Coordinates of C-alpha atoms in Angstrom, one line a residue:
X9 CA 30.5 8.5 -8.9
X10 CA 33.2 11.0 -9.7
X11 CA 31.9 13.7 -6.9
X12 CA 33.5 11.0 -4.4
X13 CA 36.7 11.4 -6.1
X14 CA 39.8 14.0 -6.3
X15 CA 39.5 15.8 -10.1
X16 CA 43.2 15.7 -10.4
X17 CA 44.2 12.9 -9.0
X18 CA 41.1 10.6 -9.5
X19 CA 41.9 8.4 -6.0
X20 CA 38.8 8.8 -3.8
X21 CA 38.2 10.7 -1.4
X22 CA 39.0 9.9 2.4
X23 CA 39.4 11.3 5.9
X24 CA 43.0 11.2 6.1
X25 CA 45.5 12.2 3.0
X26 CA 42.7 12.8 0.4
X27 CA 40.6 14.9 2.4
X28 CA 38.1 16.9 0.3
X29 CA 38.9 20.6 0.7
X30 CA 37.7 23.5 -1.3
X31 CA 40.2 26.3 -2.5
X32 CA 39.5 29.9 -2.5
X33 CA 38.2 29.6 -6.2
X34 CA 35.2 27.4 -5.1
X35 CA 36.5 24.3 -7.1
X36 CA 37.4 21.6 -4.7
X37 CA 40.7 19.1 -4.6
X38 CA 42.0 16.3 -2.4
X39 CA 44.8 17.6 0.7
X40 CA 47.6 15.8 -1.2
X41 CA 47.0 17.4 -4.6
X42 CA 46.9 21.3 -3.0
X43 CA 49.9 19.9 -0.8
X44 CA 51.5 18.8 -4.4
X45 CA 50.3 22.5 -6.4
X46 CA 51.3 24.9 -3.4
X47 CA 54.5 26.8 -5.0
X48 CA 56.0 29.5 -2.6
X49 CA 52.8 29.9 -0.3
X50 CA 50.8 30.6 -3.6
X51 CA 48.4 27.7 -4.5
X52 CA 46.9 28.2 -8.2
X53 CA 43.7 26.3 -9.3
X54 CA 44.8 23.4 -12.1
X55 CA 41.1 24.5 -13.3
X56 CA 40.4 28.4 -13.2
X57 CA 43.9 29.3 -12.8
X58 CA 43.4 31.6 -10.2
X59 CA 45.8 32.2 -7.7
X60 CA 45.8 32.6 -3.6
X61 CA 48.2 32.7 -0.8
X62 CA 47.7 29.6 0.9
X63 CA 50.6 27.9 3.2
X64 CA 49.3 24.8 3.6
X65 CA 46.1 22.4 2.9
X66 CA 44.7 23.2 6.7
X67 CA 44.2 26.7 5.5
X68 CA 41.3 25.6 3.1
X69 CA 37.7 24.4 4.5
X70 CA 37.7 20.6 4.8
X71 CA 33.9 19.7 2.6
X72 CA 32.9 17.7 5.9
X73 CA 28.9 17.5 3.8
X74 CA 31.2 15.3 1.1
X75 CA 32.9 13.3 3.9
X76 CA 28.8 12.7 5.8
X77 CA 28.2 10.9 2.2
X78 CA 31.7 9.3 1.6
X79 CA 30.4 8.0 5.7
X80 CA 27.4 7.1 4.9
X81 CA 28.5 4.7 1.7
X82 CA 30.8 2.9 3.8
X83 CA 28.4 2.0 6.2
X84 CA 25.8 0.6 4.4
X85 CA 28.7 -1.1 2.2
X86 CA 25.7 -2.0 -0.7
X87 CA 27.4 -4.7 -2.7
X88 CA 26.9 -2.7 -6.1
X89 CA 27.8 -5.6 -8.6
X90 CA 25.2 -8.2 -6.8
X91 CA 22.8 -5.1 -7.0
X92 CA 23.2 -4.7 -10.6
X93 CA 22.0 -8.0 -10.7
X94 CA 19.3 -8.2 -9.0
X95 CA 17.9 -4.7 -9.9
X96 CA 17.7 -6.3 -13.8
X97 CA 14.0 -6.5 -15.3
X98 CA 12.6 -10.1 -14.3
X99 CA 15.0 -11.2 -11.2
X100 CA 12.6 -10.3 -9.0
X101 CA 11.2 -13.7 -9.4
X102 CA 14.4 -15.4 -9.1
X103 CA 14.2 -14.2 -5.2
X104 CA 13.6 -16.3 -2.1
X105 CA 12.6 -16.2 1.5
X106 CA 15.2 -17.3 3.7
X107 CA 13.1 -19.7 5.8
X108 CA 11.3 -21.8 2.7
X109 CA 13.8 -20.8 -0.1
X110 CA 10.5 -20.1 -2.4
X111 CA 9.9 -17.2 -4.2
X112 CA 9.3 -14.0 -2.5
X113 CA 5.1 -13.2 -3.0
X114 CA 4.0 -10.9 -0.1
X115 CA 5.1 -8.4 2.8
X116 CA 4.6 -9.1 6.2
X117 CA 4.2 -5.0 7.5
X118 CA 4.5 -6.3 11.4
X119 CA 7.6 -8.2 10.8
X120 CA 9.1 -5.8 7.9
X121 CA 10.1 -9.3 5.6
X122 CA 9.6 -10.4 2.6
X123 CA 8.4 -13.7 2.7
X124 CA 6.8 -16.9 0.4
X125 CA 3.7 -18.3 0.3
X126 CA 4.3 -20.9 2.7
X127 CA 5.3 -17.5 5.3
X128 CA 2.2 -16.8 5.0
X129 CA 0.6 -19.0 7.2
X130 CA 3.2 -18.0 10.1
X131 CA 1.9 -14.8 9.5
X132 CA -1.3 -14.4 9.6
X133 CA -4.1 -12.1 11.5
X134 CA -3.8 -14.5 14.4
X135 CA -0.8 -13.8 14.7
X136 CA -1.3 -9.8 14.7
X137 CA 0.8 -9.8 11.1
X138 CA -0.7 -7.7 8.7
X139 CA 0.4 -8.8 4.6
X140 CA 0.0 -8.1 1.1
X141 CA 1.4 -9.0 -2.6
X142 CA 4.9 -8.1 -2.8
X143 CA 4.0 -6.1 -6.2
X144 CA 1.4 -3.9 -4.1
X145 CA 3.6 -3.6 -1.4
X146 CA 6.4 -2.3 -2.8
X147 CA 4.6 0.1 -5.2
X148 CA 3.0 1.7 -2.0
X149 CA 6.7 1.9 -0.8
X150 CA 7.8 3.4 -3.9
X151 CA 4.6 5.9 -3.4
X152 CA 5.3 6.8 -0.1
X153 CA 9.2 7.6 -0.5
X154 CA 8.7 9.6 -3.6
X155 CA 6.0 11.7 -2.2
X156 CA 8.0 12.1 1.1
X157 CA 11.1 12.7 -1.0
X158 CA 9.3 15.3 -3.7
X159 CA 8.3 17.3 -0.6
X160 CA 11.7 17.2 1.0
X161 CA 12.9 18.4 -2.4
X162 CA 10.3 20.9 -2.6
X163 CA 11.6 22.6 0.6
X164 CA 15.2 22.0 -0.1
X165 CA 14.4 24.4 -3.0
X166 CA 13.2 27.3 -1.0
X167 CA 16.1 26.9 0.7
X168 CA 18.5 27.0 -2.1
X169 CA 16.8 30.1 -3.2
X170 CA 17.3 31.9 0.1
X171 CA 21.2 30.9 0.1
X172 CA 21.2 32.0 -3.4
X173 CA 19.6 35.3 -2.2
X174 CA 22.0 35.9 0.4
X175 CA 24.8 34.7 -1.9
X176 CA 23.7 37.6 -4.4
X177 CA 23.6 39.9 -1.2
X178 CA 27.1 39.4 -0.3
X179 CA 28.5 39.3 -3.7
X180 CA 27.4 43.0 -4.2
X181 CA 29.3 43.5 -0.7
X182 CA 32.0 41.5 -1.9
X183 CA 35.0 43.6 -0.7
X184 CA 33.2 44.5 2.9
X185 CA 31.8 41.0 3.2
X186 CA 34.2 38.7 1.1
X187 CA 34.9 35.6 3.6
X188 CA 31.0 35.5 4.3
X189 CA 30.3 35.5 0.2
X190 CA 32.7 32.4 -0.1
X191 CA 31.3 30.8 2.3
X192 CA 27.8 31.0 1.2
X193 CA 29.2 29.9 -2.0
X194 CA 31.1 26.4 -0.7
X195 CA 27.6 25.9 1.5
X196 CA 25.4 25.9 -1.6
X197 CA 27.9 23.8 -3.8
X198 CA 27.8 21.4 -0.7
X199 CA 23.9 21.3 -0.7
X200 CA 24.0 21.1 -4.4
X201 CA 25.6 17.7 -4.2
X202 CA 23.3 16.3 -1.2
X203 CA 20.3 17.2 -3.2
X204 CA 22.1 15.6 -6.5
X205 CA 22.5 12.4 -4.8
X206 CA 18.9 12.0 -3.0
X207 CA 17.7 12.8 -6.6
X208 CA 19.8 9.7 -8.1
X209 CA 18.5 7.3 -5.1
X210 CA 15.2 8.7 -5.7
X211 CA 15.1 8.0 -9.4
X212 CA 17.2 4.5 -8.3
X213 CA 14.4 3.3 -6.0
X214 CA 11.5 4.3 -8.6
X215 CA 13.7 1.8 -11.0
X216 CA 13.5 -1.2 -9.1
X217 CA 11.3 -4.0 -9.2
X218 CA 13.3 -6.2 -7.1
X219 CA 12.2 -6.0 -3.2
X220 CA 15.1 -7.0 -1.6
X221 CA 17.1 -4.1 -3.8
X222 CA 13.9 -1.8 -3.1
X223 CA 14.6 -2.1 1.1
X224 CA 18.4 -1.4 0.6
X225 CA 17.8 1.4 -1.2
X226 CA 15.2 3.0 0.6
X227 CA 17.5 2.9 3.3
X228 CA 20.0 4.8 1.3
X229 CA 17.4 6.9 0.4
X230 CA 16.3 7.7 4.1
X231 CA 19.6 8.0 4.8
X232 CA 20.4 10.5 2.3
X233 CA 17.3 12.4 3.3
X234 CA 18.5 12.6 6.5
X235 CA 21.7 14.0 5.4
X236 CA 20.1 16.4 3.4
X237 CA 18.0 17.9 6.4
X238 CA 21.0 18.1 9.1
X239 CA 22.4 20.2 6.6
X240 CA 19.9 22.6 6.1
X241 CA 18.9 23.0 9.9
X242 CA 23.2 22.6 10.8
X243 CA 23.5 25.9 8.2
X244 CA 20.2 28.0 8.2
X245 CA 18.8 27.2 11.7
X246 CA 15.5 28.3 12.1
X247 CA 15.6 29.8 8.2
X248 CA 15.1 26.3 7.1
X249 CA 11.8 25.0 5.9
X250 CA 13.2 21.5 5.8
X251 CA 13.6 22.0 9.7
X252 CA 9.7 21.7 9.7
X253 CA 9.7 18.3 8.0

């Protein structure tokens, strides 16, 4: 994932030396790297060239949107090699239940497990447990996230469109109104890379076949979702239609 990661450096991004910061230019580098380029106050972009007064890494905008992610990552701390694994075609089957060790075959909706045939008589309607296949249950997961996550996408684009109006806006106002233009600029680059990432999980979750990985991820995925609308409500207030959702 080279988003999570400093462009010049290539060491990851943090919350202490390799803060993610954007520069004046729009492109964005880790605090030791502009500590490393600034030259006599002036800091000049390794990528555009362009060059601006700048005294020290504080005086460019820490990407705290970048950091929410690099957050959310670490909490979740998915164990992407054993994922890999069991996301391949055909290891669904290779699954068990943790009581029985059998092979996963239904979804208990009450008790939110994955669980064998043998589960299945400690949960049944007796027991107000309410279960199906785990192949029907988890396309109807799969359903339900991507229509909940086409709409969020849906709105996220009316609201890219209005920051990209108002970007446009400033831009022709650019020498009365030039700190507001740049920062329209870093917010839509910022939502540009939420809305990458909920895309990836998206098309991540819609790849599975393996339950297990299918609950992991669509905890990423709500998670990312999340992310996605605290940013547009945190930036465009009551101008958000994701604010509705």
């Amino acid at each position: 994932m080279d988003f999570l990661e400093c462009k010049i450096c290539h060491v990851p991004y943090d919350e202490e030396d390799h803060r993610p910061r954007h520069a004046p230019c729009g492109h964005e580098y880790c605090s030791a790297c502009i500590k490393a380029l600034i030259k006599d106050n002036i800091f000049e972009c390794p990528k555009c060239r362009q060059k601006n007064k700048v005294c020290t890494p504080d005086d460019m905008p820490v990407n705290f949107g970048l950091i929410d992610v690099i957050r959310a990552f670490q909490s979740k701390s998915i164990p992407l090699a054993k994922e890999s694994v069991l996301g391949a075609p055909g290891a669904a089957n290779d699954e068990v239940c943790d009581v029985h060790c059998k092979a996963i075959a239904h979804w208990c909706f009450k008790c939110q497990l994955w669980i064998c045939d043998e589960c299945l008589e400690d949960h049944s309607t007796l027991m107000g447990c309410s279960t199906d296949t785990s192949t029907k249950a988890l396309k109807g997961m799969k359903d339900k996230q991507t229509k909940d996550t086409n709409s969020l996408l849906t709105k996220f684009e009316e609201d890219t469109k209005y920051v990209s109006t108002k970007l446009e806006e400033h831009t022709k106002l650019a020498e009365k109104h030039g700190e507001e233009a740049k920062k329209l600029r870093n917010l839509l680059e910022e939502g540009k890379i939420h809305k990458e990432k909920l895309e990836e999980s998206k098309k991540r979750l819609n790849s599975t076949i393996s339950p297990l990985i299918a609950s992991e991820r669509i905890k990423v995925l709500e998670q990312r979702k999340h992310i996605l609308r605290s940013w547009s409500v945190k930036n465009l207030g009551t101008n958000s239609p994701l604010g509705l959702l």
